Short mmCIF file of C-alpha atoms in Angstrom, two decimals:
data_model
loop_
_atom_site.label_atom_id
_atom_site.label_comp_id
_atom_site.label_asym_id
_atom_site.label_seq_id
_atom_site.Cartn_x
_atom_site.Cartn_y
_atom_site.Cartn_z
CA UNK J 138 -14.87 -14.44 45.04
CA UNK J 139 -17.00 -11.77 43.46
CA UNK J 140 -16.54 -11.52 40.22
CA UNK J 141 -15.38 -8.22 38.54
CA UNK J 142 -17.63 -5.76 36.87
CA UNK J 143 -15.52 -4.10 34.45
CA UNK J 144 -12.31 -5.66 32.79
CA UNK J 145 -9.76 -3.30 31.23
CA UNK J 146 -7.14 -4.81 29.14
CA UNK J 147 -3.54 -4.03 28.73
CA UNK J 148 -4.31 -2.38 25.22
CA UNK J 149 -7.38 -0.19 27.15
CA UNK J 150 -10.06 -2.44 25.71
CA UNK J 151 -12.33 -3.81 28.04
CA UNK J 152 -15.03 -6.15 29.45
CA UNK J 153 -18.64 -5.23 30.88
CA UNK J 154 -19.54 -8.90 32.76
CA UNK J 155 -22.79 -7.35 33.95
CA UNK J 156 -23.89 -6.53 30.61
CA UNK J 157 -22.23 -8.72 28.49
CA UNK J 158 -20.52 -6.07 26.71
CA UNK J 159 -17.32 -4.90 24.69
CA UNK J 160 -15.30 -2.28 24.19
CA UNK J 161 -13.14 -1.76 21.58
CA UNK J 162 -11.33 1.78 19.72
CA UNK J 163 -13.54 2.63 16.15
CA UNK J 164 -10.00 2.78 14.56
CA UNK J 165 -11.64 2.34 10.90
CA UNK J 166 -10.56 2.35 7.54
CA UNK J 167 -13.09 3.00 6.07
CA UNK J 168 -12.66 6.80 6.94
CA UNK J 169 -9.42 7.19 5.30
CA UNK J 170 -10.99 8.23 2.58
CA UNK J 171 -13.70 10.47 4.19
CA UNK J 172 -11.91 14.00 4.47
CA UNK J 173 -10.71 15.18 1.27
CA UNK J 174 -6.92 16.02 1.14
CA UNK J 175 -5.46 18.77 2.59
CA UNK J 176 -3.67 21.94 0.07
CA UNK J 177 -0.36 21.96 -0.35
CA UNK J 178 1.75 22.82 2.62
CA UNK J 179 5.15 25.13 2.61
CA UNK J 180 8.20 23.44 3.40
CA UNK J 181 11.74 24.38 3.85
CA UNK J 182 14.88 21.86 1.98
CA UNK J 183 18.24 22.12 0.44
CA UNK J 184 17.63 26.57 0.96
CA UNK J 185 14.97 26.39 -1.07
CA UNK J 186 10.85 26.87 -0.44
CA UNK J 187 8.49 24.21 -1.85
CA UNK J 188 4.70 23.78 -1.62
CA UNK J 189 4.36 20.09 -0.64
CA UNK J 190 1.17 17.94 -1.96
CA UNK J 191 0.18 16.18 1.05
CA UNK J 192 -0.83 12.21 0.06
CA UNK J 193 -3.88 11.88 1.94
CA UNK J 194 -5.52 14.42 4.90
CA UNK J 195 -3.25 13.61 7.12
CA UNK J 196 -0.14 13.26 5.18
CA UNK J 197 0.42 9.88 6.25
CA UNK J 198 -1.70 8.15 4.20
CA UNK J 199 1.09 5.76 2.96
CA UNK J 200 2.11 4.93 6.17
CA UNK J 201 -1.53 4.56 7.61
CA UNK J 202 -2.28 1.98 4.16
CA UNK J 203 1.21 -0.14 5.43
CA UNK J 204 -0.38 -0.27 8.99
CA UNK J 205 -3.81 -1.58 8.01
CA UNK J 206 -2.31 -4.00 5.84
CA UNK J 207 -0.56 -5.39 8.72
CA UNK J 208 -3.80 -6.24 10.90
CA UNK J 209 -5.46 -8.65 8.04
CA UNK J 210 -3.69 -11.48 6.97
CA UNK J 211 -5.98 -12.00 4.10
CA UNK J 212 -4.57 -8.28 2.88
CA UNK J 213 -1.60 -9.50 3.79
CA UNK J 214 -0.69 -12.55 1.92
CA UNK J 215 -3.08 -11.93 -0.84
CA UNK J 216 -0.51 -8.40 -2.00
CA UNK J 217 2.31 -10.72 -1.26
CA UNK J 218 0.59 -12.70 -3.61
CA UNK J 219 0.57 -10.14 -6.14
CA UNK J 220 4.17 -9.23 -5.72
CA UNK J 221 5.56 -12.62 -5.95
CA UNK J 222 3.41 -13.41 -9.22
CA UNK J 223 4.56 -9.82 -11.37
CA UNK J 224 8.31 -11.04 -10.06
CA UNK J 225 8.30 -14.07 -11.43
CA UNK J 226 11.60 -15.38 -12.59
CA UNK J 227 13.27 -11.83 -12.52
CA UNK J 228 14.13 -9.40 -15.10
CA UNK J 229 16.39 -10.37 -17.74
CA UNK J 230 18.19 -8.64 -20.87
CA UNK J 231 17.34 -10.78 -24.07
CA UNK J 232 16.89 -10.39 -27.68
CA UNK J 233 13.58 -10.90 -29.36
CA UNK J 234 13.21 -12.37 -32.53
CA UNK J 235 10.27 -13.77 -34.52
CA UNK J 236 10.36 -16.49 -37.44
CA UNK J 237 8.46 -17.11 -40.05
CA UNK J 238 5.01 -17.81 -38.32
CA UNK J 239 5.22 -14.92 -36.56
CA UNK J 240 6.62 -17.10 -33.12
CA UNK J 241 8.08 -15.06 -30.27
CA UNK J 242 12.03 -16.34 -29.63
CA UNK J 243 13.33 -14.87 -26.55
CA UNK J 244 17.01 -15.24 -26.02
CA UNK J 245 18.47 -14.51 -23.04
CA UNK J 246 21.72 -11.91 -23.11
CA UNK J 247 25.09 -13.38 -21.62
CA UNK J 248 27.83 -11.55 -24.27
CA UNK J 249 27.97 -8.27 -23.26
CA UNK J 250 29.48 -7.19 -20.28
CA UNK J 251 28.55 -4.04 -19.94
CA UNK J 252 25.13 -4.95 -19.66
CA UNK J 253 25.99 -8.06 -17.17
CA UNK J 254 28.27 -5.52 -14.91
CA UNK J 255 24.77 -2.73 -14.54
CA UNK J 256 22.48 -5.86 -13.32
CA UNK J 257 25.28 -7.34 -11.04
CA UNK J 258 26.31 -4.11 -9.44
CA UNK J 259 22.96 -2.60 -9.37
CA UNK J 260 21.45 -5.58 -7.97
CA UNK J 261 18.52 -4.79 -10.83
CA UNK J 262 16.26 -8.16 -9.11
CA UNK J 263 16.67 -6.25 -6.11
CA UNK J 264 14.99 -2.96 -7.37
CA UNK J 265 12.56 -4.53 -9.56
CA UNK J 266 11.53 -6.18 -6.38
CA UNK J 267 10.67 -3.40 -4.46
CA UNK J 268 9.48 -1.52 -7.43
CA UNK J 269 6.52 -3.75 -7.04
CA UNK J 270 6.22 -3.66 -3.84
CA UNK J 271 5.12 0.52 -3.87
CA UNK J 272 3.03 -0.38 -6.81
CA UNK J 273 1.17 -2.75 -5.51
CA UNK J 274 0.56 -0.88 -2.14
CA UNK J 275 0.33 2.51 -3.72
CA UNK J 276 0.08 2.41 -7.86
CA UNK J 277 3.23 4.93 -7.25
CA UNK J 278 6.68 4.10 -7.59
CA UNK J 279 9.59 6.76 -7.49
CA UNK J 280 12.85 5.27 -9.03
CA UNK J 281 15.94 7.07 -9.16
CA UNK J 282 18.76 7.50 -11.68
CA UNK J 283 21.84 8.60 -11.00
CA UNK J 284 24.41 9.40 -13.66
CA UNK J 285 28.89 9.73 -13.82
CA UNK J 286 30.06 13.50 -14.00
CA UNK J 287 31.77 12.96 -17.77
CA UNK J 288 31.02 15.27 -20.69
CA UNK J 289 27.38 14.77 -22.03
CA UNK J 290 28.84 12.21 -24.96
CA UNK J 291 30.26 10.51 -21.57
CA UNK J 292 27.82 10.49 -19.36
CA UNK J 293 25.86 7.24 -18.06
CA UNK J 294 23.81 6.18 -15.79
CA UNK J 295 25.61 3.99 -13.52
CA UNK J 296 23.08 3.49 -10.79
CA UNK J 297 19.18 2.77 -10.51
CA UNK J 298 17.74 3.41 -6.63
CA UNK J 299 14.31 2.31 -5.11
CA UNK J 300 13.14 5.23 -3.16
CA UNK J 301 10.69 4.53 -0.91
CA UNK J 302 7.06 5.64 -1.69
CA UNK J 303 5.93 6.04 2.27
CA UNK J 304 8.84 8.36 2.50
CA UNK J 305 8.08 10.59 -0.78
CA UNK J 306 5.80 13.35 -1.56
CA UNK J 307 5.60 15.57 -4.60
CA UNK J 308 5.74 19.46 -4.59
CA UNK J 309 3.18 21.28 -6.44
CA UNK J 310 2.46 21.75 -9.89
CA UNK J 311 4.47 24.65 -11.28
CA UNK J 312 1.69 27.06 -13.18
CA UNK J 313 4.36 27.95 -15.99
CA UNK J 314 5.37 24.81 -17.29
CA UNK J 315 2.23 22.26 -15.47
CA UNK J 316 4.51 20.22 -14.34
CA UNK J 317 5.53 18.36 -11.48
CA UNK J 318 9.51 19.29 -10.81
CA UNK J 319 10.47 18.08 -7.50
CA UNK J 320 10.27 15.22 -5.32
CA UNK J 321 10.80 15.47 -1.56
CA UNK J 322 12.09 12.67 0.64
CA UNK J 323 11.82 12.27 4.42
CA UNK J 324 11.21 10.15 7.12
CA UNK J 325 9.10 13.25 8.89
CA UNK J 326 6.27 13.49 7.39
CA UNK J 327 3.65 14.01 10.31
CA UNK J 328 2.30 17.15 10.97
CA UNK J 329 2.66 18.18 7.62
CA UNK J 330 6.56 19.09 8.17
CA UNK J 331 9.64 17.65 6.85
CA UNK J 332 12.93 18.26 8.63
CA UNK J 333 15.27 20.64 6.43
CA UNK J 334 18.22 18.36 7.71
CA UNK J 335 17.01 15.12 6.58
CA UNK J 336 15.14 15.72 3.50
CA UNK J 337 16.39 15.02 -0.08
CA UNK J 338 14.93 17.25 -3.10
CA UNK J 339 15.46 15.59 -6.56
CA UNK J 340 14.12 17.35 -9.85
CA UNK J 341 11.79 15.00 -11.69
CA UNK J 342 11.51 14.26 -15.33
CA UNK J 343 8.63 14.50 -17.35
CA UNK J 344 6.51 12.01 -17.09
CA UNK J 345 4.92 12.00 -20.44
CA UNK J 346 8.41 11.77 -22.04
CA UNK J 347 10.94 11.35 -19.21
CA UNK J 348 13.98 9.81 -21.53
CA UNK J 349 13.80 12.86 -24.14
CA UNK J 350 13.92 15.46 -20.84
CA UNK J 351 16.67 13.32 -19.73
CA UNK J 352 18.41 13.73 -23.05
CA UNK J 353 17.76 17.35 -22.96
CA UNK J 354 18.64 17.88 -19.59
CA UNK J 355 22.55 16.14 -19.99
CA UNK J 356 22.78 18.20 -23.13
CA UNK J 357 22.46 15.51 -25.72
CA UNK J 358 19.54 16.72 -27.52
CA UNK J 359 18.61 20.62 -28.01
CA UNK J 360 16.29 22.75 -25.94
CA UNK J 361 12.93 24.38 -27.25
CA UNK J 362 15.17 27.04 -28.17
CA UNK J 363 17.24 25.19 -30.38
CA UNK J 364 20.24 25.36 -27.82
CA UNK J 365 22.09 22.22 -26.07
CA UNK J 366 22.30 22.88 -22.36
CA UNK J 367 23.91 20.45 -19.58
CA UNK J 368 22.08 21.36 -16.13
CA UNK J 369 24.87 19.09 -14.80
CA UNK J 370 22.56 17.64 -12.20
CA UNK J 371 23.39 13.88 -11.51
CA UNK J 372 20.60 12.18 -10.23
CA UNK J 373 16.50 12.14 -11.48
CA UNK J 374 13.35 10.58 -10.18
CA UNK J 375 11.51 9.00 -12.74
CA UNK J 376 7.45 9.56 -12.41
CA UNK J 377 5.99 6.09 -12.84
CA UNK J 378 2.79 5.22 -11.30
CA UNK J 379 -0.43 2.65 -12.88
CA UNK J 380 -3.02 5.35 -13.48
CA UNK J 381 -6.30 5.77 -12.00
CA UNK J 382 -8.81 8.57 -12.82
CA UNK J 383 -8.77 11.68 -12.48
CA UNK J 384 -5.62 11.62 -9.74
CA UNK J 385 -2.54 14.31 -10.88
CA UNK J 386 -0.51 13.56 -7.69
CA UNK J 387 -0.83 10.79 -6.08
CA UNK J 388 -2.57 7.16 -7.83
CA UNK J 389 -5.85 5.47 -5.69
CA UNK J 390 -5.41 1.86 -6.61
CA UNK J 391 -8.84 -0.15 -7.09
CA UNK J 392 -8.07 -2.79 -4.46
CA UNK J 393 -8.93 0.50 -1.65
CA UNK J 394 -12.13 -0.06 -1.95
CA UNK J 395 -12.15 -2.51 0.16
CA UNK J 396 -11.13 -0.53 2.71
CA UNK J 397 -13.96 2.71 1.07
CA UNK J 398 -16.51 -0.41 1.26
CA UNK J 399 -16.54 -1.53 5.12
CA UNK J 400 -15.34 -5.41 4.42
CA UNK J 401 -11.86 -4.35 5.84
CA UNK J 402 -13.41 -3.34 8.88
CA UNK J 403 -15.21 -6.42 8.92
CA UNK J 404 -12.46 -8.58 8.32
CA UNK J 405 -10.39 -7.31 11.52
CA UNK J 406 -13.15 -7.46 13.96
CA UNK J 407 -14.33 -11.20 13.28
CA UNK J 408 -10.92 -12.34 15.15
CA UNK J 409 -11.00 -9.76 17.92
CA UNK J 410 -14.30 -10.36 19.09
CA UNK J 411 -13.49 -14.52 18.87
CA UNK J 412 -10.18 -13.94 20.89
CA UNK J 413 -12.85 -12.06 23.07
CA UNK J 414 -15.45 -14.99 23.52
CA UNK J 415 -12.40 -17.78 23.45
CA UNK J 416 -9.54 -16.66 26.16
CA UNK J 417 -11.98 -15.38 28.44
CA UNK J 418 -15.06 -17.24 28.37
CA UNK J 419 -17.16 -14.44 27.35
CA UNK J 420 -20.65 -14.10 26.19
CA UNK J 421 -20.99 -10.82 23.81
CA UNK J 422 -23.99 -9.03 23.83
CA UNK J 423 -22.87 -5.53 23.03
CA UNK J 424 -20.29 -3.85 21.43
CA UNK J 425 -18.98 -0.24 22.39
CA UNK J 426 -16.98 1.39 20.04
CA UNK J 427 -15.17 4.09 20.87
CA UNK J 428 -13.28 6.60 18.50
CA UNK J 429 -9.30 6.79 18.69
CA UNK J 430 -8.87 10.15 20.01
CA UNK J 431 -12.02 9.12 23.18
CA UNK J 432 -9.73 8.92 25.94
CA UNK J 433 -6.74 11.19 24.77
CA UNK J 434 -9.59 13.94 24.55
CA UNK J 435 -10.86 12.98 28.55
CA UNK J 436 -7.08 13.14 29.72
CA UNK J 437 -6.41 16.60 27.93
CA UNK J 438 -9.63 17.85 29.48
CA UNK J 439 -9.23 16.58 33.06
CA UNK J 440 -5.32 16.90 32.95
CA UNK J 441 -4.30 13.47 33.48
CA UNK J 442 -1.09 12.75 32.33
CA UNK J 443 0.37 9.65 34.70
CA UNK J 444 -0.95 6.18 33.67
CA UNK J 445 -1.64 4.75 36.42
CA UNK J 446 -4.58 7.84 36.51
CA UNK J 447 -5.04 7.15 32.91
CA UNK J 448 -5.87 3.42 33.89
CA UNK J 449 -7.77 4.56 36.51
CA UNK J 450 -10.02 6.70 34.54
CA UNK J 451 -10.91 4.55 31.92
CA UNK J 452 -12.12 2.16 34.35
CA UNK J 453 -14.40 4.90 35.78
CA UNK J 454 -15.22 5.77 32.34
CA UNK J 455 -16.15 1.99 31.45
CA UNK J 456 -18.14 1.76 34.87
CA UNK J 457 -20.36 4.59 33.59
CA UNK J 458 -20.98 2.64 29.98
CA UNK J 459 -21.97 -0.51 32.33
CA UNK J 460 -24.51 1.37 34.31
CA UNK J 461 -25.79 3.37 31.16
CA UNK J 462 -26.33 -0.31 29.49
CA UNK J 463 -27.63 -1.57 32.21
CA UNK J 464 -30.76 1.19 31.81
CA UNK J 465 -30.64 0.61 28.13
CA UNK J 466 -31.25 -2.79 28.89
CA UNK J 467 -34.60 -2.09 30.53
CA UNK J 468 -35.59 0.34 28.37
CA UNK J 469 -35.23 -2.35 25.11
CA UNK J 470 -32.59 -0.38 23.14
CA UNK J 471 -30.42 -2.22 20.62
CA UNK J 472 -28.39 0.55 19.56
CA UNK J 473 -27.62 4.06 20.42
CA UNK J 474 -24.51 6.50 18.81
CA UNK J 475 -23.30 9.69 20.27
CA UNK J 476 -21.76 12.02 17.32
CA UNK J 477 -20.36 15.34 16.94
CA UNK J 478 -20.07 16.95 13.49
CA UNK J 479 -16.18 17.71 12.28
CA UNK J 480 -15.36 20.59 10.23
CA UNK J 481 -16.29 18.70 6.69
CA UNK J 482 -19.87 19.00 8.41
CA UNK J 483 -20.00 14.95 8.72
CA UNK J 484 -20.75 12.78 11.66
CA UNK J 485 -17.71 11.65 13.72
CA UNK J 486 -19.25 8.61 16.24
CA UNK J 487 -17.43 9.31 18.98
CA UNK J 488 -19.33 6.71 20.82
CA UNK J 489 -21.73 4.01 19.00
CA UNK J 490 -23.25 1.15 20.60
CA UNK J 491 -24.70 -2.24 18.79
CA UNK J 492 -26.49 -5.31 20.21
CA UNK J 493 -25.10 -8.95 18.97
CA UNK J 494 -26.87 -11.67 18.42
CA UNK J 495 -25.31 -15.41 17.82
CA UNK J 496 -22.08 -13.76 16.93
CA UNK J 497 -20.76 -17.04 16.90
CA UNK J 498 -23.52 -19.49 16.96
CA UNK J 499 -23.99 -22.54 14.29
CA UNK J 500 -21.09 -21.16 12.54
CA UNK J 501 -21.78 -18.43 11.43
CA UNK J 502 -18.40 -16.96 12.31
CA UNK J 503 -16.93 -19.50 9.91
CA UNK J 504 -19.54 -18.39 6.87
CA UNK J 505 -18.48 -14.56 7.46
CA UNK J 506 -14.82 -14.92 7.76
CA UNK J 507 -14.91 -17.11 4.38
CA UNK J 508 -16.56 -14.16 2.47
CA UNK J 509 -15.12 -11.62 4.04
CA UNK J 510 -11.42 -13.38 2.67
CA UNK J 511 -13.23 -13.91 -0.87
CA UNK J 512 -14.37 -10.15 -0.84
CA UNK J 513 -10.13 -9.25 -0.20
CA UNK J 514 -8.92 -11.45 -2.44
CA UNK J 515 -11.89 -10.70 -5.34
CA UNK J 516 -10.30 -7.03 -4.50
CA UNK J 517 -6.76 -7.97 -5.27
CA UNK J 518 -7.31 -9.93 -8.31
CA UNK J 519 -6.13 -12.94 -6.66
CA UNK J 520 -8.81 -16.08 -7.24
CA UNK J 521 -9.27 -17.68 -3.42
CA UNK J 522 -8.34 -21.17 -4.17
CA UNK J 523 -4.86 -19.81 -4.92
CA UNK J 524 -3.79 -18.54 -1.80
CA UNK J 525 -6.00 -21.06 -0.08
CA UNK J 526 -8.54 -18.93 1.07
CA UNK J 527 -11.44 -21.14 0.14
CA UNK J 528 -10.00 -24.64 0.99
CA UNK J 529 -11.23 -28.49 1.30
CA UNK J 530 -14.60 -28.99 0.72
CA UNK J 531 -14.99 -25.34 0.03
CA UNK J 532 -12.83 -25.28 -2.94
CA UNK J 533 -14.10 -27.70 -6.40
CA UNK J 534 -10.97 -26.94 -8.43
CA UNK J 535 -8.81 -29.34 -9.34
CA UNK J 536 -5.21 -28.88 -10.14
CA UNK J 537 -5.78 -28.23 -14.01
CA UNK J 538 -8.36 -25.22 -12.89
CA UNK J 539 -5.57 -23.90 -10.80
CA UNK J 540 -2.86 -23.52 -13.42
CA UNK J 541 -5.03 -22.24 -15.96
CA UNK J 542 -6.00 -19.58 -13.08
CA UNK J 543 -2.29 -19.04 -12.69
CA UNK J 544 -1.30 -18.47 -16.18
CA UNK J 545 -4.70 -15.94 -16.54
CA UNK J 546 -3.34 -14.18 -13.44
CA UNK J 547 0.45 -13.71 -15.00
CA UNK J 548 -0.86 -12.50 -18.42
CA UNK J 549 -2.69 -9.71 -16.60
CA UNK J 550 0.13 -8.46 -15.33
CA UNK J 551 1.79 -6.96 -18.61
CA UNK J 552 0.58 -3.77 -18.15
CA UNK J 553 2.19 -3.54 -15.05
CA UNK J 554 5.36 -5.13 -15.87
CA UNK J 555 5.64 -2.54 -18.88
CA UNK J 556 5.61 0.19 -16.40
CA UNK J 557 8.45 -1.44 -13.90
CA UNK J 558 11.01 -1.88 -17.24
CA UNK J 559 10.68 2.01 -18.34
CA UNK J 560 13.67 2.39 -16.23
CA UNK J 561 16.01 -0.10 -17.71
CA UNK J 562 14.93 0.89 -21.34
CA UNK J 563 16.57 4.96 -20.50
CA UNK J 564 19.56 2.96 -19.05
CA UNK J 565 19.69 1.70 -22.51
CA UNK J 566 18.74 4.89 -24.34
CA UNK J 567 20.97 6.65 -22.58
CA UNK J 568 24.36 4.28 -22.02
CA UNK J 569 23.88 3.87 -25.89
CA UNK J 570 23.46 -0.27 -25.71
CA UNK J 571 23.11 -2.46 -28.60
CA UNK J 572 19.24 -1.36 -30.03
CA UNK J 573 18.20 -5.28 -30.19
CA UNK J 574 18.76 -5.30 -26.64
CA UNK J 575 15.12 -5.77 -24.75
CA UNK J 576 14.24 -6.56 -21.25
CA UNK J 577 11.56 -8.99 -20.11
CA UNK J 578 10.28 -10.73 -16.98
CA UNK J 579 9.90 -14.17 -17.58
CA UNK J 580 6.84 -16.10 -16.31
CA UNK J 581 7.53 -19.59 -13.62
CA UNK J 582 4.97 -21.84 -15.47
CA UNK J 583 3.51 -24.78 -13.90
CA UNK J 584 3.19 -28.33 -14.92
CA UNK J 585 2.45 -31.61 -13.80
CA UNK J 586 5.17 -34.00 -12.25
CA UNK J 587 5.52 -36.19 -15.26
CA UNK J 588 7.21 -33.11 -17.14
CA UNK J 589 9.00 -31.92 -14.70
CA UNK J 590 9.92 -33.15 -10.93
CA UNK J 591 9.90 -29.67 -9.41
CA UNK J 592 6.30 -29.09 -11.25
CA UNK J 593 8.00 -25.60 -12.70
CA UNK J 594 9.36 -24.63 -15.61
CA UNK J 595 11.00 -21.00 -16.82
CA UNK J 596 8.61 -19.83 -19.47
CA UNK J 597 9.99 -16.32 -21.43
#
């Protein structure tokens, strides 16, 4: 049986037997970053006209960071990682006290039932939760209050709400006051559009001082002008985000640069060109990348529209790469790239070719998976030998290192954890609670088995 020249696979990648080679989409994230973000766009919601702050050029850059964290499983469990460490035990109401020496006493709050009632029916773990989740994804978090329709002594807020970040965008900058005043939400964000029918505006408070607008706002403290005023709005989004420089909108958190830097990239290949080499028997010798929009650009121009053509095509297409390599080959080429420049005036690669060597020989697969899961986790914050990605003979910690590493990791986190409880301290300010009321997130501590037979222990 002769064998087959070209190999297309269900997802359109595909096999060159002749020439050993390839081919595989140039989907990289290391572009994300490349074209600067787009200027506000006009959009249409609850009868009135906003200019929308797209979050990335595309708009979608929330949804596209969610997606590429899904391919790596180093990304992957190293953020889970991060979410389950700032969680810890859960938020709790206490009372802080300090004796003599100065000692932290943290006391956990049981007597007041107001209090208990708001974390119950609020499922507060819940929100905290997936508080963290948006901030560590996107250093932006967007909760919402929502307050009872009494008289301003009256009024409460009886509700807290996660809104989700992938689904939130700001509007622009009002010139008069510089500040941010609206948040849209929507599940149609592509295309720079949002759907008028399905997309929530919500007035935002200050960020720099968020419970005194909210004070001013219900009427409880005057205006500027001396005046009270009730707007009589019920519900707020509270601007929280970890800062990075220089960003007004929308925070860049420091673990993207691994995507800026080219390991991501790395990281996502290394198994696709092994499944490549193990299911099929395959020897690589080149690798064709091709950019997403390749074929969708062929079928618009040639008016294909049926798959069956579309399949048909790309095998023609492929069959053309094969005898092109196959000249390359004599001529001793290792590498040749076709570009085109886009409007930012950069190179787009619509077609690059490399020559492997050894991709896989004497291990050295192994050596550059291993770094490339150091160079994510060093990225995260998150030491290797903690989420096992340096293990056995690769890892010389012992169980002492480990905890120490633990408890480092958890007292890092304060900064964030601050952040997270600025909602629950306005529910306070503003539901008038007992002023020795705090909140804190207590820390799962780690011993050894002698101490304690589930090697954990609650430490506040």
């Amino acid at each position: 049986m002769q064998k087959e020249e070209v190999i297309v696979m269900p997802n359109g990648t595909g096999y060159l037997t002749s020439t050993q080679s390839a081919i595989v989409f140039k989907n990289e994230a290391m572009h994300l970053f490349e074209t600067p973000t787009a200027p506000p766009f006009a959009a249409s919601a609850d009868n009135k006209d906003f200019m929308v702050v797209p979050w990335g050029s595309d708009n979608m850059l929330p949804q596209n960071i969610v997606e590429k964290v899904q391919e790596s499983p180093d990304l992957s469990s190293g953020i889970l990682f991060n979410i389950q460490v700032t969680y810890g035990d859960g938020v709790i109401p206490c009372r802080i006290t300090y004796n003599e020496k100065g000692e932290r006493n943290v006391v956990p709050v049981h007597d007041n039932n107001e209090i208990n009632d708001f974390f119950q029916y609020n499922d507060v773990n819940g929100f905290l939760l997936e508080q963290i989740t948006d901030l560590n994804y996107f250093y932006n978090v967007f909760p919402e209050i929502i307050l009872n329709r009494q008289t301003p002594e009256k009024r409460r807020i009886v509700e807290l709400n996660h809104k989700e970040a992938v689904f939130s965008r700001w509007t622009e900058v009002n010139e008069k006051t510089g500040k941010i005043e609206n948040h849209l939400y929507s599940a149609n964000w592509d295309k720079y559009a949002c759907d008028p029918a399905i997309t929530v505006v919500t007035p935002v408070l200050d960020p720099r001082r968020p419970l005194y607008d909210l004070l001013e706002r219900i009427g409880r403290r005057p205006r500027a002008n001396g005046t009270f005023k009730d707007d009589k709005n019920y519900r707020y989004i509270v601007a929280l985000n970890f800062p990075t420089p220089g960003r007004t909108y929308y925070q860049r958190p420091y673990w993207y640069s691994i995507f800026e830097s080219g390991w991501y990239d790395f990281a996502v290949q290394i198994p696709m060109f092994k499944k490549y080499v193990i299911e099929n028997g395959m020897t690589i010798k080149y690798i064709i990348y091709l950019s997403d929009d390749y074929f969708p650009d062929i079928f618009a121009r040639e008016g294909i529209t049926e798959e069956d053509e579309k399949r048909t095509r790309i095998a023609v297409e492929y069959e053309n790469f094969n005898k092109y390599l196959t000249g390359m080959q004599n001529q001793g080429k290792s590498m040749i790239s076709f570009t085109r420049t886009n409007l930012n005036g950069k190179k787009d690669y619509r077609v690059e070719i490399k020559a492997v060597e050894n991709l896989l020989k004497g291990g050295e697969y192994l050596e550059d998976s291993s770094e490339v899961s150091n160079m994510i986790a060093y990225s995260l914050g998150v030491h290797p030998s903690l989420i096992g990605s340096a293990p056995g003979k690769n890892s010389n910690f012992s169980g002492t290192d480990k905890r120490e590493m633990f408890t480092i990791k958890q007292a890092l986190l304060k900064p964030i954890r601050d952040r997270l409880l600025r909602p629950l301290y306005m529910v306070k300010a503003v539901n008038n609670w007992p002023p020795d009321i705090d909140f804190t997130i207590p820390d799962i501590q780690l011993t050894t088995l002698d101490k304690n037979k589930t090697g954990m222990e609650e430490k506040i």
